[in-house]
């Protein structure tokens, strides 16, 4: 008979924010920081994260001739998320590893909900169907003025504007406000980080937030 101790499930850490907030850059910092503190981490992103979900990402981000309505966009985000949750996130957490994810369902709430006007109740129903009781343990909201984020995103090496990056300032103002409203509603889960600060300062704030996570596995 096996005497192996049951594995305690890993934690899901998400990074959110408007374009150019620094999510991809800081997701790598979060993974490295957790690694140094004894945690095995899987770094991933949305939409995408698995082979099939990355194909859905291409469909939803590309600027093609065929219109994509807000509801279609929402369904595509959740189709990609369903693949990601089933085939990567849940199995990784079940092994006791942590998942660091560049965007998750809060992005749908902010972009499709606040930005495009899709009904919040519909988004909640899809979230329940796709990931049930799975919620991020901690969400780092990288907040900065829209103009600053877009300027960074547009001057990034090799940048080409996808369907979202081609949107107006007004759209991103609604997205930013939507994120801040989500953070106010769930202050335990969200940490709002001033992403307009120099990178070293942003990293310092994130390290402080991670050090406060209630996790036995975290080594000093
Ligand atoms: N989407 C996604 C939805 O609408 N609904 C959903 O449910 C989901 C999951 C995904 C798009 O899909 C939408 C939102 C998005 O529009 P994406 O490429 O994953 O697209 O996301 P983007 O936000 O477009 O990614 P970006 O690369 O533009 O932004 P990041 O990741 O926030 O920024 P990053 O790390 O690439 O940094 C940008 C530049 O700024 C510098 C970096 O070095 C880089 O050059 N930088 C800083 N410079 C100075 N000071 C700092 N503090 C800095 N931090 C980063």
Coordinates of C-alpha atoms and ligand atoms in Angstrom, one line a residue, residues 18-25 46-47 57 61 77 81 102-104 107-108 111-112 152-153 156 162 164-165 195 197-199 202, ligand 1:
X18 CA -4.3 47.1 -20.3
X19 CA -1.9 46.7 -23.3
X20 CA 1.7 47.6 -22.5
X21 CA 1.2 47.4 -18.7
X22 CA 4.1 45.0 -18.5
X23 CA 2.3 41.7 -17.9
X24 CA 4.5 39.5 -20.0
X25 CA 7.7 41.1 -18.6
X46 CA -4.4 33.7 -22.4
X47 CA -5.9 33.5 -24.8
X57 CA -5.8 33.0 -30.1
X61 CA -6.5 38.5 -32.4
X77 CA -12.1 33.7 -25.3
X81 CA -10.0 29.1 -21.8
X102 CA -0.7 36.3 -18.2
X103 CA -4.5 37.2 -18.3
X104 CA -7.5 35.1 -17.3
X107 CA -9.6 40.1 -18.9
X108 CA -13.0 39.0 -20.4
X111 CA -12.4 43.9 -22.3
X112 CA -15.6 42.1 -23.4
X152 CA 4.9 51.2 -24.6
X153 CA 2.9 48.5 -26.5
X156 CA 7.9 47.4 -28.3
X162 CA -3.7 43.2 -33.4
X164 CA -7.4 45.0 -29.8
X165 CA -4.4 47.3 -30.1
X195 CA 2.8 50.0 -13.4
X197 CA 6.7 53.3 -12.0
X198 CA 10.2 52.2 -13.1
X199 CA 10.5 48.4 -13.7
X202 CA 7.2 47.5 -10.0
Ligands
LIG1 N1 -8.1 39.7 -24.3 C1 -7.5 38.6 -23.7 C2 -9.5 39.9 -24.2 O1 -10.0 40.8 -24.8 N2 -10.2 39.1 -23.4 C3 -9.7 38.0 -22.8 O2 -10.4 37.3 -22.0 C4 -8.3 37.8 -22.9 C5 -7.6 36.6 -22.2 C6 -4.1 39.6 -25.8 C7 -5.3 40.5 -26.2 O3 -6.5 39.8 -26.0 C8 -7.3 40.6 -25.2 C9 -6.5 41.5 -24.5 C10 -5.3 41.8 -25.4 O4 -5.6 42.8 -26.2 P1 -1.6 40.0 -25.5 O5 -0.6 40.1 -26.6 O6 -1.6 38.8 -24.7 O7 -3.0 40.1 -26.3 O8 -1.7 41.1 -24.5 P2 -1.2 42.5 -24.5 O9 -1.7 43.3 -23.4 O10 -1.4 43.1 -25.9 O11 0.4 42.3 -24.4 P3 1.4 43.4 -24.4 O12 2.7 42.7 -24.7 O13 1.0 44.6 -25.3 O14 1.4 44.0 -23.0 P4 2.1 43.6 -21.7 O15 2.4 42.1 -21.7 O16 1.3 44.1 -20.6 O17 3.5 44.4 -21.7 P5 5.0 43.9 -21.9 O18 5.5 43.1 -20.8 O19 5.1 43.3 -23.3 O20 5.7 45.3 -21.9 C11 5.6 46.2 -23.0 C12 6.8 47.1 -23.1 O21 7.0 47.9 -21.9 C13 8.2 47.7 -21.3 C14 8.6 46.3 -21.7 O22 10.0 46.1 -21.7 C15 8.1 46.2 -23.2 O23 9.0 46.8 -24.0 N3 7.9 47.8 -19.8 C16 8.3 48.9 -19.1 N4 9.0 50.0 -19.4 C17 9.2 50.9 -18.4 N5 8.8 50.7 -17.2 C18 8.1 49.6 -16.8 N6 7.6 49.5 -15.5 C19 7.8 48.6 -17.8 N7 7.2 47.4 -17.8 C20 7.3 47.0 -19.1

